[in-house]
mmCIF file of C-alpha atoms in Angstrom:
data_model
loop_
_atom_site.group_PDB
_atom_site.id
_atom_site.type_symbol
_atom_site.label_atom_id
_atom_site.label_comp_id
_atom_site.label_asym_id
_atom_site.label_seq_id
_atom_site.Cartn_x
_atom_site.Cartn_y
_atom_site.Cartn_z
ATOM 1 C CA UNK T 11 79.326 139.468 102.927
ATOM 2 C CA UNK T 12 78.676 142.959 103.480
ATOM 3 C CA UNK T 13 75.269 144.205 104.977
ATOM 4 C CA UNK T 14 73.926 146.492 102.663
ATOM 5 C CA UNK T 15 71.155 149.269 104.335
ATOM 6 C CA UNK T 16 69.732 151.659 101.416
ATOM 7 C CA UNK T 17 68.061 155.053 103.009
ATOM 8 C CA UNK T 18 66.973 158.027 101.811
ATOM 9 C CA UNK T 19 69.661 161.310 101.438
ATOM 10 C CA UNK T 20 69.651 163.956 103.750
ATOM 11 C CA UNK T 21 71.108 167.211 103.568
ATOM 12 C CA UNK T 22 73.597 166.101 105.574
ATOM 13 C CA UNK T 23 74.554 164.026 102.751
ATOM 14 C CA UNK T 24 75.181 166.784 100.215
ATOM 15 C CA UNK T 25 79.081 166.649 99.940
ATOM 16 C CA UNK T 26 78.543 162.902 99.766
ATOM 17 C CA UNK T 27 76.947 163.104 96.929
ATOM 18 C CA UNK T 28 78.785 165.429 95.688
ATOM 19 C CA UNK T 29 82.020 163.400 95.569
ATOM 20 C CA UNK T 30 80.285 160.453 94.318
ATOM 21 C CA UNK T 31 79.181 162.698 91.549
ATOM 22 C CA UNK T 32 82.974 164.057 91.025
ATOM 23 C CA UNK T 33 83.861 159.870 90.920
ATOM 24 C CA UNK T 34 80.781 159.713 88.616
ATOM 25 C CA UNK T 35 81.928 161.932 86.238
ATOM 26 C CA UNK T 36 85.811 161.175 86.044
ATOM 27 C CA UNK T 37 84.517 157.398 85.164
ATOM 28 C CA UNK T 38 81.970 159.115 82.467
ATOM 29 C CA UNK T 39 85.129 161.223 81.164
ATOM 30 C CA UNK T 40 83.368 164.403 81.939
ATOM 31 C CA UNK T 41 85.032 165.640 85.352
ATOM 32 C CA UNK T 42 85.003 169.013 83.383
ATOM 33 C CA UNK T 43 81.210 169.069 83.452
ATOM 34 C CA UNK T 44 80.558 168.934 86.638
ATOM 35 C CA UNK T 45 79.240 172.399 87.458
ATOM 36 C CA UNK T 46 77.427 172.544 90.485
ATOM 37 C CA UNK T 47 78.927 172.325 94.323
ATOM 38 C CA UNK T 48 77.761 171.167 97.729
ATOM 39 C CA UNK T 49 75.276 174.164 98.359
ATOM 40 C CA UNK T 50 74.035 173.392 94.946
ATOM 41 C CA UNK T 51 73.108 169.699 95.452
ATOM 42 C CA UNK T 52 71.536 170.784 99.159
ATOM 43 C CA UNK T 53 69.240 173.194 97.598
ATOM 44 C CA UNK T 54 68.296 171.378 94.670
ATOM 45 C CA UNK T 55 67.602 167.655 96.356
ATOM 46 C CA UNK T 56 66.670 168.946 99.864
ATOM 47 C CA UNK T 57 65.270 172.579 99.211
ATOM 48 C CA UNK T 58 61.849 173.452 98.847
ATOM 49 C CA UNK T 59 61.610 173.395 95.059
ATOM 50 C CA UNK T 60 63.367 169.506 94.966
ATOM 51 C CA UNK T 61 61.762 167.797 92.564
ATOM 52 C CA UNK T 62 64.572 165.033 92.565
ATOM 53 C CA UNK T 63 65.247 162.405 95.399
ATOM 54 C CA UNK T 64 68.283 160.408 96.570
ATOM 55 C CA UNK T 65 69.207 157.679 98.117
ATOM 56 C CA UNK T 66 72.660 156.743 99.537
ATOM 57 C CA UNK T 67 73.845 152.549 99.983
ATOM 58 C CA UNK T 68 76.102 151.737 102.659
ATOM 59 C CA UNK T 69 77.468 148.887 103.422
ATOM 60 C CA UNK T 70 78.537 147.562 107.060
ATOM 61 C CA UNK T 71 78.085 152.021 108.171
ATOM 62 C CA UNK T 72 80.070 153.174 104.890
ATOM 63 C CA UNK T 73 78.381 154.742 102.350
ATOM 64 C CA UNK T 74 79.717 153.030 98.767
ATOM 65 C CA UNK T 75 76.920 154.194 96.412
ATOM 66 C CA UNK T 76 73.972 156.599 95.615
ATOM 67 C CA UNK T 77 71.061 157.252 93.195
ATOM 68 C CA UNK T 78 68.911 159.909 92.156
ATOM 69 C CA UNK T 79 66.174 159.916 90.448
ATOM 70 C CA UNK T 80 63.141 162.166 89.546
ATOM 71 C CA UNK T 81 59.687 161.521 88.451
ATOM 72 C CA UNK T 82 58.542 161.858 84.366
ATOM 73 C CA UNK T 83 55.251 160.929 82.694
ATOM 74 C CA UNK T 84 53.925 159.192 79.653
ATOM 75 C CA UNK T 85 51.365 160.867 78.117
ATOM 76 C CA UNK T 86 50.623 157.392 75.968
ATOM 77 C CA UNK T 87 50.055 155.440 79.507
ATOM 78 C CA UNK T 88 48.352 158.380 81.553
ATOM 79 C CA UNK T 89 50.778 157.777 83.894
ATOM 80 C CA UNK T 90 53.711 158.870 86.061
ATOM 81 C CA UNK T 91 57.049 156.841 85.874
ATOM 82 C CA UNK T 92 60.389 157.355 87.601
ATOM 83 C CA UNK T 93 63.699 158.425 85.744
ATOM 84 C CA UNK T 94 67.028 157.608 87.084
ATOM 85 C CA UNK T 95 69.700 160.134 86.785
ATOM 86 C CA UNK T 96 72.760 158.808 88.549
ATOM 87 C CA UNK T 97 73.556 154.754 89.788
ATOM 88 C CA UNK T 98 76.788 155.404 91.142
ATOM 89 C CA UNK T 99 79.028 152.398 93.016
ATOM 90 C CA UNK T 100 82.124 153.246 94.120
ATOM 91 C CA UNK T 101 84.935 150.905 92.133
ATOM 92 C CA UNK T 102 86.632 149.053 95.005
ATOM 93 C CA UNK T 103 82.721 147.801 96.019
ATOM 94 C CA UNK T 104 80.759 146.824 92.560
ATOM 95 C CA UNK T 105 80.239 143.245 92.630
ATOM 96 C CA UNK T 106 79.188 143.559 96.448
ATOM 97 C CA UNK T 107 75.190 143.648 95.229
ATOM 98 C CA UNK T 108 75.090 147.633 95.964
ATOM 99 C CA UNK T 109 74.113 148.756 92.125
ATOM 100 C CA UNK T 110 71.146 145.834 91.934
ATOM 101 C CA UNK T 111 69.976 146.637 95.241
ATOM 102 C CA UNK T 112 69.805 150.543 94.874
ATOM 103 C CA UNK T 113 68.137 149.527 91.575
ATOM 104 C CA UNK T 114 65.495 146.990 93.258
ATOM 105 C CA UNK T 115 65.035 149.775 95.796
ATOM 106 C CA UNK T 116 63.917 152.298 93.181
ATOM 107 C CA UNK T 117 61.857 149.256 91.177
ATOM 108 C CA UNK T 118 59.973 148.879 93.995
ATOM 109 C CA UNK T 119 59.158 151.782 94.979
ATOM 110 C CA UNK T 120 57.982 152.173 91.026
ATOM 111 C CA UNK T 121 55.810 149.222 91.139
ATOM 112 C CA UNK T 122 54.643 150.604 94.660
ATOM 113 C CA UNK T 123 53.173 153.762 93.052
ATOM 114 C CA UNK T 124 51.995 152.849 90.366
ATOM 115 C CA UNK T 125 54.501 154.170 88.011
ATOM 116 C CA UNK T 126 54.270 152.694 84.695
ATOM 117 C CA UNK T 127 58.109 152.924 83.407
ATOM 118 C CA UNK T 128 61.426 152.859 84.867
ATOM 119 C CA UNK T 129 64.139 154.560 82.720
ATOM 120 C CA UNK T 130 67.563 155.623 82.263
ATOM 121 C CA UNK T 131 70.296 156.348 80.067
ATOM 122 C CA UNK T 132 73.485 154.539 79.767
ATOM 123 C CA UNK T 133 76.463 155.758 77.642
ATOM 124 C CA UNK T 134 76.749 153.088 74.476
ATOM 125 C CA UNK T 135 80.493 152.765 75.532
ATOM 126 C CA UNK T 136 79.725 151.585 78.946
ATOM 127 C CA UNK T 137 79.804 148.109 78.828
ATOM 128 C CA UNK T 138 79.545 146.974 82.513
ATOM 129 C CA UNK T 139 76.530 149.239 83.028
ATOM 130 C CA UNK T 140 75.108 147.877 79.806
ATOM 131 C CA UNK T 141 75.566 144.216 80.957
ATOM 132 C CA UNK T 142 74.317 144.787 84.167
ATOM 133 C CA UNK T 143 71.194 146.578 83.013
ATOM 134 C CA UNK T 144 70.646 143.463 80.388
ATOM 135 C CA UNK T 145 71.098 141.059 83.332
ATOM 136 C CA UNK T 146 68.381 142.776 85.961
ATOM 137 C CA UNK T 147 66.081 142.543 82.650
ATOM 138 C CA UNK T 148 66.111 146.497 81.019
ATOM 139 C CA UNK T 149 66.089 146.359 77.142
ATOM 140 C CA UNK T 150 67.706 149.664 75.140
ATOM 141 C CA UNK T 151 65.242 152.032 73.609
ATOM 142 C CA UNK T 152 67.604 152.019 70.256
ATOM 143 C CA UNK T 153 64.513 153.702 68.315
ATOM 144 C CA UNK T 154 64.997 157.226 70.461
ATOM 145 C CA UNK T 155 67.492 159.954 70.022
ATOM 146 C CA UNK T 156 68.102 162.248 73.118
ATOM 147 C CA UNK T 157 68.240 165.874 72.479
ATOM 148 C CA UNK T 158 69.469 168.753 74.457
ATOM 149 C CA UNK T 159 69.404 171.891 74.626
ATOM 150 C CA UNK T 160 71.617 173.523 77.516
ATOM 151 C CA UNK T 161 73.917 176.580 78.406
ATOM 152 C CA UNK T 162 74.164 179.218 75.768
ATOM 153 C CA UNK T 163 72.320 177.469 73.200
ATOM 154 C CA UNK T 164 69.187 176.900 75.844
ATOM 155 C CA UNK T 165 69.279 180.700 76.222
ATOM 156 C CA UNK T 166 69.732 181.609 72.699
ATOM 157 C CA UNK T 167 66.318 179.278 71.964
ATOM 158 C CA UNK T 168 64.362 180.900 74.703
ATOM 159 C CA UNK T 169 65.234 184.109 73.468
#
C-alpha cells in the first residue's frame, strides 16, 4: 500500500502540472486545447493575481496526481463554495486511493470554511469519473446547461 501525502503546489511545481494537464487533456480528447505553458500555469496559480489553488498527491515521494480548484459563490446561500477544475490521477496509479483522497482533501477544507457547495463538471462520456463521483456521494446537476463564451466569440461579445 502506497503512502499517499497531499500538499499544496508550489511554483516549483509548474511543469508538473503542466504535464499532468497535457495527460489530462489527451484522456479528455482535447490535447489540441491545451493553450497555456509552464510560465503560464506559474503566473496564474502562484502569481500575485492567483485566484486558483493546487494541490499535488504523491505517493511513497512521486507525485501521481493533482487538483485545482478555485472559489465561486451562491448568491441563493449567501455563501462562498469551492469549484474544482482539474482531478487528475495518473493511469498506472487510479485505484491506489489518490483521486478520493485529493477529493476528501478539498471536502474538507470546504466544510472547514464554511463553503456551502462543492462542484465540478464531468464529461457525460466519462464513465469512471462518473462512477467514482456517484460512489464518494456527488449527484449530477442534469437541470443546468453550461455556457461559454471564449476566444473570438468572448471578444466579439465584449465588443
Amino acid at each position: 500500500m502506497a503512502l499517499l501525502n497531499i500538499r499544496p503546489a508550489t511554483v516549483a511545481d509548474a511543469g508538473l502540472i503542466l504535464r499532468f494537464i497535457r495527460e489530462l487533456a489527451i484522456y479528455e480528447k482535447a490535447e489540441q486545447s491545451v493553450q497555456t505553458d509552464e510560465i503560464g500555469i506559474a503566473e496564474s496559480l502562484f502569481g500575485a493575481d492567483a485566484t486558483a489553488c493546487a494541490l499535488v498527491c504523491e505517493a511513497n515521494g512521486e507525485a501521481i496526481g493533482y487538483a485545482v480548484y478555485f472559489y465561486n459563490y451562491s448568491t441563493w446561500l449567501g455563501r462562498k463554495g469551492i469549484y474544482l477544475e482539474d482531478l487528475y490521477v495518473s493511469p498506472e496509479k487510479r485505484g491506489s486511493g489518490a483521486g478520493k483522497a485529493l477529493l476528501k482533501y478539498i471536502a474538507r477544507q470546504a466544510v472547514a470554511e464554511g463553503c456551502g457547495r462543492f462542484e465540478w463538471s464531468v464529461l457525460d462520456w466519462n464513465t469512471p469519473a462518473i462512477e467514482f463521483y456517484t460512489a464518494a456521494g456527488a449527484r449530477p446537476q442534469d437541470e443546468w446547461t453550461v455556457y461559454r463564451l471564449e476566444g473570438e466569440a468572448l471578444k466579439a461579445f465584449a465588443g
